[in-house]
PDB file of C-alpha atoms in Angstrom:
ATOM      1  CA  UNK A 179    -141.710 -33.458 206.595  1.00  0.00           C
ATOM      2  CA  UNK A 180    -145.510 -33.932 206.887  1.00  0.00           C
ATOM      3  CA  UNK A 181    -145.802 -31.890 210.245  1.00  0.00           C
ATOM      4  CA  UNK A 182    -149.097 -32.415 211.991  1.00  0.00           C
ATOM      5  CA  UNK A 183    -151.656 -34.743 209.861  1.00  0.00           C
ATOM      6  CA  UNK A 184    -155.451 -34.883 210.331  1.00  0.00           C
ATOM      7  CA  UNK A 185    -157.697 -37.710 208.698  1.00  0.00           C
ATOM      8  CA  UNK A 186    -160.414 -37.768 208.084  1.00  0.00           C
ATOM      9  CA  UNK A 187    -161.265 -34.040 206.758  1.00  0.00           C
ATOM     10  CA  UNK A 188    -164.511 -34.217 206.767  1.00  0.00           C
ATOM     11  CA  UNK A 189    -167.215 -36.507 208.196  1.00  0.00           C
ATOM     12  CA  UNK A 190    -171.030 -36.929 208.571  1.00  0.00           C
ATOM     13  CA  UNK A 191    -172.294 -38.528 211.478  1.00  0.00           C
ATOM     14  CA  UNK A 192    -176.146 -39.390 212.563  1.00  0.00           C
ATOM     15  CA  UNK A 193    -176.655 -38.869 216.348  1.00  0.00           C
ATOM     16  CA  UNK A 194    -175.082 -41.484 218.585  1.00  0.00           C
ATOM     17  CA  UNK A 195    -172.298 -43.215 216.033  1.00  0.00           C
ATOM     18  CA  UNK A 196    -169.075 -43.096 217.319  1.00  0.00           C
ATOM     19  CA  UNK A 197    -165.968 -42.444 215.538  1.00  0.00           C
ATOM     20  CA  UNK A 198    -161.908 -41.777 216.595  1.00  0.00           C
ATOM     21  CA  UNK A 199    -160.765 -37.915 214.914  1.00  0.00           C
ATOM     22  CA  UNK A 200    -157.012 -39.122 214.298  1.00  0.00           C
ATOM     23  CA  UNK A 201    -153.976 -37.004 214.261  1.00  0.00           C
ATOM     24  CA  UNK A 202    -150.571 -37.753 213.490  1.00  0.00           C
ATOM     25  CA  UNK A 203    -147.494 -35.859 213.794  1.00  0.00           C
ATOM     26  CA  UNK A 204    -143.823 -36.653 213.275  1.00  0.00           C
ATOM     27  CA  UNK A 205    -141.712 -33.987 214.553  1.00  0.00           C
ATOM     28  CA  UNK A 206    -141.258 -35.774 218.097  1.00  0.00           C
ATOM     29  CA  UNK A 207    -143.324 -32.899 219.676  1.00  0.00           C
ATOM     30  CA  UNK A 208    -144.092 -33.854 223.286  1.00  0.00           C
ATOM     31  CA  UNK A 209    -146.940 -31.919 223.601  1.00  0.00           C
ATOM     32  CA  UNK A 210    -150.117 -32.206 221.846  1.00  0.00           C
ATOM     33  CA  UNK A 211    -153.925 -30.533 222.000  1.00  0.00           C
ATOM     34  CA  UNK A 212    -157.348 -30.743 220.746  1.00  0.00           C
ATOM     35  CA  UNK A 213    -159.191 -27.710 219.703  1.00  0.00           C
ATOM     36  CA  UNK A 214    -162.512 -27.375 218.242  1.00  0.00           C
ATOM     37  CA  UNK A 215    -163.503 -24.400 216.515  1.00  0.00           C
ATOM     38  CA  UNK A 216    -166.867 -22.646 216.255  1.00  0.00           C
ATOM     39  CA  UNK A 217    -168.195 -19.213 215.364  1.00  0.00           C
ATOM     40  CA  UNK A 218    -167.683 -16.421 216.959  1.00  0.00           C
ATOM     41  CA  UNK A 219    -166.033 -18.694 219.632  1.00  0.00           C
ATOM     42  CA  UNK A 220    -162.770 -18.938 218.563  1.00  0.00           C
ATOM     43  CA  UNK A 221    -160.843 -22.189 219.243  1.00  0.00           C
ATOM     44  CA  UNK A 222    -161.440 -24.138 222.648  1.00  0.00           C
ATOM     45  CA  UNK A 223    -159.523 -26.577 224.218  1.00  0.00           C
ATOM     46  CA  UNK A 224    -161.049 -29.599 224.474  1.00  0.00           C
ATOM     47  CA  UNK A 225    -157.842 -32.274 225.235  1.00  0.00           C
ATOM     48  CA  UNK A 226    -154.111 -31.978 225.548  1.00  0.00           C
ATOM     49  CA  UNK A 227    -151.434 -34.143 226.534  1.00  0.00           C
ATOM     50  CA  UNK A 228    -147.756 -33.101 227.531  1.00  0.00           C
ATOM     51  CA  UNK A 229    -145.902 -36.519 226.502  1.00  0.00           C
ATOM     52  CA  UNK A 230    -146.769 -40.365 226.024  1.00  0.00           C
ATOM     53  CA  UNK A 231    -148.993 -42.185 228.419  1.00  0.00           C
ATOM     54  CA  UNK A 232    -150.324 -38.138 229.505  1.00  0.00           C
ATOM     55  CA  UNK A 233    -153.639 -36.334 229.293  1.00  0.00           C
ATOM     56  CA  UNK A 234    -155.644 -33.740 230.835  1.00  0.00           C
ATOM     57  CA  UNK A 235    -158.864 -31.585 229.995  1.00  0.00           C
ATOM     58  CA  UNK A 236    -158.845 -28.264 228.514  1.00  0.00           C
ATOM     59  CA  UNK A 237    -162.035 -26.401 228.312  1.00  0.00           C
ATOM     60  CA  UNK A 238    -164.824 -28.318 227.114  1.00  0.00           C
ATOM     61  CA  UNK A 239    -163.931 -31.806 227.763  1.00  0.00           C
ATOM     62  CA  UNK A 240    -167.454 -33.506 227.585  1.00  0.00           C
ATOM     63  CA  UNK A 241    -168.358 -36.403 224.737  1.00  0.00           C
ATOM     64  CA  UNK A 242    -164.877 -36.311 224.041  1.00  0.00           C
ATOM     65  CA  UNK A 243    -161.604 -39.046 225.635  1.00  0.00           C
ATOM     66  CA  UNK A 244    -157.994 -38.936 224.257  1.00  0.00           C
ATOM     67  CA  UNK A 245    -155.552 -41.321 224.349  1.00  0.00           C
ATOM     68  CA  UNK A 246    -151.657 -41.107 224.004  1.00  0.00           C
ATOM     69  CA  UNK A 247    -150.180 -44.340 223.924  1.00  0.00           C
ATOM     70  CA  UNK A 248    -147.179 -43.107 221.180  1.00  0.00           C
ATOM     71  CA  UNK A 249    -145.498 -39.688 220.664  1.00  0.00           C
ATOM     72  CA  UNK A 250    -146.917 -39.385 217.224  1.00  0.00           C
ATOM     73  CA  UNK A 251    -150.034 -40.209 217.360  1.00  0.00           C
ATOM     74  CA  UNK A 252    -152.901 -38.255 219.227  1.00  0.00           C
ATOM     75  CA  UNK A 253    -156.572 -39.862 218.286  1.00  0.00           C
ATOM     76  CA  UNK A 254    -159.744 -37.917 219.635  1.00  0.00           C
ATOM     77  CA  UNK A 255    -162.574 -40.093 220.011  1.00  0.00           C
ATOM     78  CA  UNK A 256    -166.734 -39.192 219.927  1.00  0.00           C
ATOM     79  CA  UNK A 257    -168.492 -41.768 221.702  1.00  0.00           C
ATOM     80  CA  UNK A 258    -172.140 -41.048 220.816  1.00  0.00           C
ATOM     81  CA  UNK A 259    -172.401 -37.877 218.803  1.00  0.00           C
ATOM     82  CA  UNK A 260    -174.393 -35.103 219.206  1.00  0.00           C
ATOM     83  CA  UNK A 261    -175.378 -32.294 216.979  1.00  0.00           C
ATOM     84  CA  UNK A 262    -173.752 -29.589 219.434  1.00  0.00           C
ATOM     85  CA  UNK A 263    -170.341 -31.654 218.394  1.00  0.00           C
ATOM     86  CA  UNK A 264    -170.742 -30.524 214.910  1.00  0.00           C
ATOM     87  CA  UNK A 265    -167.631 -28.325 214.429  1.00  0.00           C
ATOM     88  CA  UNK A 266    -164.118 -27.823 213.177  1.00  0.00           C
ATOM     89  CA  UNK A 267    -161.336 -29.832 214.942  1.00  0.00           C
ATOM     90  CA  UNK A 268    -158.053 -29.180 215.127  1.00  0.00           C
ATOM     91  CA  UNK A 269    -155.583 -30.985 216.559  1.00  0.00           C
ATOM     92  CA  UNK A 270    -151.815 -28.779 217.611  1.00  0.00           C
ATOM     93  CA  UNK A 271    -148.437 -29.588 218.540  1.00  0.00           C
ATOM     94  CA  UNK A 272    -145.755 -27.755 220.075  1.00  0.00           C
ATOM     95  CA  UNK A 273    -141.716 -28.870 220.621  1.00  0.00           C
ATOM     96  CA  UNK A 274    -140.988 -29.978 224.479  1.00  0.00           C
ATOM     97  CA  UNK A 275    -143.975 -28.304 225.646  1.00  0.00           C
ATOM     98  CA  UNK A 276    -142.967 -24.954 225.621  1.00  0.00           C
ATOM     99  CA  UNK A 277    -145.165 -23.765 223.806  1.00  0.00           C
ATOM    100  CA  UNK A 278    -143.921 -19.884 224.855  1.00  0.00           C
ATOM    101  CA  UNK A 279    -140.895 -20.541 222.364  1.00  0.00           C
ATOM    102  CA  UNK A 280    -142.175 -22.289 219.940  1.00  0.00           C
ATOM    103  CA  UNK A 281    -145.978 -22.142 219.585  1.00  0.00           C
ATOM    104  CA  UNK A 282    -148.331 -24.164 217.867  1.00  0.00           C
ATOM    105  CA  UNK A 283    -147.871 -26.439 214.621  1.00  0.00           C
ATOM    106  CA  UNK A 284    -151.487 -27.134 213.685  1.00  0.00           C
ATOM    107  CA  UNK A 285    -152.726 -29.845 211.621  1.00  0.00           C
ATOM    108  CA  UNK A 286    -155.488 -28.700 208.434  1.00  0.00           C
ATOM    109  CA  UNK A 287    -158.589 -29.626 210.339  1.00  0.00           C
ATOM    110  CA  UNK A 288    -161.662 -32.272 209.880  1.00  0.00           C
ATOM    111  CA  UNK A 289    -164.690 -30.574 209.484  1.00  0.00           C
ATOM    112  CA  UNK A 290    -167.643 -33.110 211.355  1.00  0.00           C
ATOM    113  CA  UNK A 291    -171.179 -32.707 210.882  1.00  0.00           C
ATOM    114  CA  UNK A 292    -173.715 -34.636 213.138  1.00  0.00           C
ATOM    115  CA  UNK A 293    -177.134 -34.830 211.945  1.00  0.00           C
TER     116      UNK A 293
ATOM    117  CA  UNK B1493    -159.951 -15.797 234.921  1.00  0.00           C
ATOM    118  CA  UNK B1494    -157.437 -15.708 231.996  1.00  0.00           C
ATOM    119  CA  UNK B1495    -158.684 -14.274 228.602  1.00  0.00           C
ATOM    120  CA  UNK B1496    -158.318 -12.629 225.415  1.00  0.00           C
ATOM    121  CA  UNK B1497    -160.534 -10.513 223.626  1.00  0.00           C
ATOM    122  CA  UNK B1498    -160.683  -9.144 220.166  1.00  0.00           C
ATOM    123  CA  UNK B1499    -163.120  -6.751 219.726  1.00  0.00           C
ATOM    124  CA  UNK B1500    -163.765  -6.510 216.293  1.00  0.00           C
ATOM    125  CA  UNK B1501    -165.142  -9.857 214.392  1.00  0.00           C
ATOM    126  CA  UNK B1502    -164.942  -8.237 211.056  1.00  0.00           C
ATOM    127  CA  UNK B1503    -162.610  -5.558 209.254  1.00  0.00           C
ATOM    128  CA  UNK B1504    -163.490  -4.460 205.854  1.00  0.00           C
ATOM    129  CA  UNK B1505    -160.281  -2.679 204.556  1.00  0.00           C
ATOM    130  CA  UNK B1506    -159.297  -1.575 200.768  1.00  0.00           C
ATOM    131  CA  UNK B1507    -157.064  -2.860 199.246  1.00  0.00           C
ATOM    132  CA  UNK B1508    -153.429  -0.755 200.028  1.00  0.00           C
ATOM    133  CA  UNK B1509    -154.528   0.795 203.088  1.00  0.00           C
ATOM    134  CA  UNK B1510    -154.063   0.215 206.946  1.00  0.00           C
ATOM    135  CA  UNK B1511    -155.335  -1.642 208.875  1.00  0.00           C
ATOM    136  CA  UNK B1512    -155.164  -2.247 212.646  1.00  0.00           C
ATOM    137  CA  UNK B1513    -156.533  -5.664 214.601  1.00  0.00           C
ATOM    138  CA  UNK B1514    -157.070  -5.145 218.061  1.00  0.00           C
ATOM    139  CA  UNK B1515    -156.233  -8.164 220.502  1.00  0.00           C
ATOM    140  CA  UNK B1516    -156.585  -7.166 224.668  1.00  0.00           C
ATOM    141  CA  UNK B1517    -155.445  -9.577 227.307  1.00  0.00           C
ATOM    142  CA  UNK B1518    -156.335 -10.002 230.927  1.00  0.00           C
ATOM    143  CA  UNK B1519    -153.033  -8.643 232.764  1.00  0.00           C
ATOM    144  CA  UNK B1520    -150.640 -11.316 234.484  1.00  0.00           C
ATOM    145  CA  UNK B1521    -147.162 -10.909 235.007  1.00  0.00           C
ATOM    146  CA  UNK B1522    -145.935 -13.085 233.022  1.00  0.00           C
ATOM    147  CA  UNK B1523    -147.437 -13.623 229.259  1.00  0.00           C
ATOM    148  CA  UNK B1524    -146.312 -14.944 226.079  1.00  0.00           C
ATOM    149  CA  UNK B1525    -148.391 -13.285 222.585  1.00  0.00           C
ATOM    150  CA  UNK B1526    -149.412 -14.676 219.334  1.00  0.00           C
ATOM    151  CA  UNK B1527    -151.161 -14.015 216.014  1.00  0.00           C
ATOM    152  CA  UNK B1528    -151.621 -16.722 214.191  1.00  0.00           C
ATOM    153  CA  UNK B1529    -153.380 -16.619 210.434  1.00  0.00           C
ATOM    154  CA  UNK B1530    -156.420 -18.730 208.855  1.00  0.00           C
ATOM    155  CA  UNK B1531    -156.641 -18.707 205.082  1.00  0.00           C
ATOM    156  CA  UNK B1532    -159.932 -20.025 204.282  1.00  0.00           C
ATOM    157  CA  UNK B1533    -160.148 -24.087 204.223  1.00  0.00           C
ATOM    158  CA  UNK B1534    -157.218 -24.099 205.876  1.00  0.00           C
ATOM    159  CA  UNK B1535    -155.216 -24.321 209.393  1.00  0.00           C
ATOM    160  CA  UNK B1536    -153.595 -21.519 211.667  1.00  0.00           C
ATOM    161  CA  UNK B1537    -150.129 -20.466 210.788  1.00  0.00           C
ATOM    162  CA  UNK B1538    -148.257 -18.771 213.233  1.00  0.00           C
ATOM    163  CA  UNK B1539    -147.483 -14.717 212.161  1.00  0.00           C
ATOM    164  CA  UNK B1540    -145.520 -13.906 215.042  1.00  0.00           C
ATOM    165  CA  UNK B1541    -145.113 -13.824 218.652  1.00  0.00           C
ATOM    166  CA  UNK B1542    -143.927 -11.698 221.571  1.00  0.00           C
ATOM    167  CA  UNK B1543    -141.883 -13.508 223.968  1.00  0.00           C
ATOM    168  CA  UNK B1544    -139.825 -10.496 225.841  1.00  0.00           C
ATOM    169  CA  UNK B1545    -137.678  -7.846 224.668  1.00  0.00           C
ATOM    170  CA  UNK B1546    -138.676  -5.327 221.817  1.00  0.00           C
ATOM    171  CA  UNK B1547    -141.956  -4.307 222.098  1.00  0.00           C
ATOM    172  CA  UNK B1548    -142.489  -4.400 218.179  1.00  0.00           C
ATOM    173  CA  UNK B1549    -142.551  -7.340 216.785  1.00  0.00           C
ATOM    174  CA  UNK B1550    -142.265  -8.086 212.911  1.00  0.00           C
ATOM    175  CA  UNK B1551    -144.005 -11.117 211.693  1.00  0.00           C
ATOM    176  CA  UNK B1552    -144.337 -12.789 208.117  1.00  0.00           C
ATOM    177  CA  UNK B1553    -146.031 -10.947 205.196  1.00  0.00           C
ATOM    178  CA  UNK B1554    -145.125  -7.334 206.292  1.00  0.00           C
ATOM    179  CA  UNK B1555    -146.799  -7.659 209.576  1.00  0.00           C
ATOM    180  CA  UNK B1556    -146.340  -6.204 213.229  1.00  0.00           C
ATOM    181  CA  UNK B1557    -147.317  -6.193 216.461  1.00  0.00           C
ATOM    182  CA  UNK B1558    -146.519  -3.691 219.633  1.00  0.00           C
ATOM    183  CA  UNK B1559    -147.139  -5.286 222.994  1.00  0.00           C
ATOM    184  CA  UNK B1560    -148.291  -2.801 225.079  1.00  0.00           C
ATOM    185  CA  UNK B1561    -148.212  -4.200 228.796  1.00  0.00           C
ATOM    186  CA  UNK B1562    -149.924  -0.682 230.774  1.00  0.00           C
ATOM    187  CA  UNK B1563    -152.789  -0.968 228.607  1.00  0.00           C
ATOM    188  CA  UNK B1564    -152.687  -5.218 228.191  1.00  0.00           C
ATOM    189  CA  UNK B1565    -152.467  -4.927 224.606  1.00  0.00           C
ATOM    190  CA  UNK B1566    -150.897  -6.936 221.618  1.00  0.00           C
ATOM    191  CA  UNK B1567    -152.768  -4.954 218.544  1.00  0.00           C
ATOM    192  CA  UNK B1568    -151.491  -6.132 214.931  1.00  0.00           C
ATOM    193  CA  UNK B1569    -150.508  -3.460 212.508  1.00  0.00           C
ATOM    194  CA  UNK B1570    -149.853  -3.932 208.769  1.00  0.00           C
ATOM    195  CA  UNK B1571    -149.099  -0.570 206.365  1.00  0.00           C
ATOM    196  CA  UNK B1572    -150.632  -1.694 203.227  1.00  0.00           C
ATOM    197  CA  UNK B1573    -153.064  -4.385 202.752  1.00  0.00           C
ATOM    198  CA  UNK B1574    -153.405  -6.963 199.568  1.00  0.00           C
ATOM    199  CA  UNK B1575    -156.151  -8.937 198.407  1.00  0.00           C
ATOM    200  CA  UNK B1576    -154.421 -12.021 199.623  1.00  0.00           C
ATOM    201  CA  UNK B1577    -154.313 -10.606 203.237  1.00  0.00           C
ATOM    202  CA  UNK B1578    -158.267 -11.880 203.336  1.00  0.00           C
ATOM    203  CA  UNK B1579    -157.972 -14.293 206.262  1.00  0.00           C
ATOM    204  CA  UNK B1580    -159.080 -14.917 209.941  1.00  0.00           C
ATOM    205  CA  UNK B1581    -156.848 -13.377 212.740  1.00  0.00           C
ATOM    206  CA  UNK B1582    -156.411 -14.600 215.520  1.00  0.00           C
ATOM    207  CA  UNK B1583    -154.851 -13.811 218.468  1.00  0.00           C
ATOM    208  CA  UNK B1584    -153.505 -16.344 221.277  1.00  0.00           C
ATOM    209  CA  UNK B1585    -152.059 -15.621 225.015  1.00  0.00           C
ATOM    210  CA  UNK B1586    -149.863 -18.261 227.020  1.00  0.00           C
ATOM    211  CA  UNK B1587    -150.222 -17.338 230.893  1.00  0.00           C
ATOM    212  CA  UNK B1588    -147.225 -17.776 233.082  1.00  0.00           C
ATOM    213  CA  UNK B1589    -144.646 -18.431 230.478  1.00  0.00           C
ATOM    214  CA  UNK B1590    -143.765 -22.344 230.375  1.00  0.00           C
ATOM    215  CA  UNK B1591    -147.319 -23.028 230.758  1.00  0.00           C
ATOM    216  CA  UNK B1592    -148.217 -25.686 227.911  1.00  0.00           C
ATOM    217  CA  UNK B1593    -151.777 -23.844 227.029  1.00  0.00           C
ATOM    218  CA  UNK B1594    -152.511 -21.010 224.316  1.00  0.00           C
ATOM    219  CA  UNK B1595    -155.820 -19.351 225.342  1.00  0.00           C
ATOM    220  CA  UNK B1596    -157.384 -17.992 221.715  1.00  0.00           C
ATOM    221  CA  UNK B1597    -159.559 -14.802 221.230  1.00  0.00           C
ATOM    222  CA  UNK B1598    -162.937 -15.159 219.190  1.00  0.00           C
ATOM    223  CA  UNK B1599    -160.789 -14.173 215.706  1.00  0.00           C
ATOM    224  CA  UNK B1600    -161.176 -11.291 213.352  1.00  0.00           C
ATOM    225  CA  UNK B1601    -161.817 -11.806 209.887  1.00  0.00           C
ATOM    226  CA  UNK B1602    -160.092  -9.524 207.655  1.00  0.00           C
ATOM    227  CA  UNK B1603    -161.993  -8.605 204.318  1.00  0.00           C
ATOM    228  CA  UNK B1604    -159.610  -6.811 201.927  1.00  0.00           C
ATOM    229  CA  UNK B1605    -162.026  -4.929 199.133  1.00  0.00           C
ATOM    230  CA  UNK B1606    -160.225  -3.781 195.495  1.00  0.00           C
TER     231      UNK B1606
END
């Protein structure tokens, strides 16, 4: 049981290349999030979605669009990077969306550096 | 607006003594609590939660929690600390019960000292 898989874990970028954060999970979990994680900050929300063929905006949506065309897979994409997108991503999943019962399953981050 | 707040960013603690992370919530009726753990390099684990019920809550690794709804609290308590308790704390709020999104506090880094 892999649980929630990340790839890459860490990536350099130069200013305006593009590249798809992937995330993978296979526990049927219908609900799946994007954090990214900064100091002193904590971890902010940036995309979740509560099943196949659903997504909304968390918290600091901008540079960032989702996709969820399959229960397992969750891929956050960077369209023209910026250094201010240089942080730690996570990507989450939680059983049936209620995430009161059974929380988070988190994935072992990618680390991305724009320069 | 819904938040969390931990106070303290840093605890310095020897090794075998007490410690005491402080998480504070803004007050709803209805809230679901977390702590979840960061070894270095690594992602969160979840160390336990509050859902309803007992008020003290006993996680993994010898770990506890007391919700405290008069003074929106959720502080997390451990006896005696180890060298392997060196981590980032962090503690997460779900508003309104079946709501799908875990608000996080800032984190707490926990520095155990021999």
């Amino acid at each position: 049981n892999a649980g929630v898989t990340q790839t890459p874990k860490f990536q350099v970028l130069k200013t305006g290349q593009s590249m798809t954060l992937q995330c993978a999970q296979d526990m049927n979990h219908e609900y799946m999030s994007w954090y990214r994680q900064d100091p002193g900050m904590g971890l902010r929300l940036i995309h979740y979605s509560v099943g196949a063929g659903i997504t909304d905006q968390g918290e600091v949506p901008n540079g960032y669009n989702v996709s969820r065309s399959t229960t397992e897979d969750f891929p956050l994409r960077l369209l023209s990077a910026a250094p201010s997108q240089t942080s730690v991503y996570f990507c989450a999943s939680s059983q049936n969306g209620q995430v009161g019962n059974y929380g988070y399953t988190f994935g072992s981050g990618t680390r991305l550096t724009v320069v | 607006a819904q938040s969390v707040t931990q106070l303290d960013s840093q605890v310095p603690v020897f090794e075998e003594a007490p410690v005491e992370l402080r998480c504070n919530y803004s007050s709803s009726v209805s809230v679901y609590l977390f702590w979840y753990v960061q070894y270095p390099n690594q992602g969160l684990q979840l160390l336990l939660k509050y859902l309803s019920g007992s008020t003290l809550v006993k996680g993994i690794n010898g770990f506890e929690a007391e919700f405290n709804k008069s003074q929106t609290s959720f502080h997390l308590r451990k006896p005696s600390v180890h060298i392997s308790d060196t981590a980032e704390y962090f503690c997460a709020v779900s508003y309104g019960g079946a709501t799908n999104k875990l608000i996080f506090g800032t984190g707490t880094l926990l520095a155990v000292q021999p």
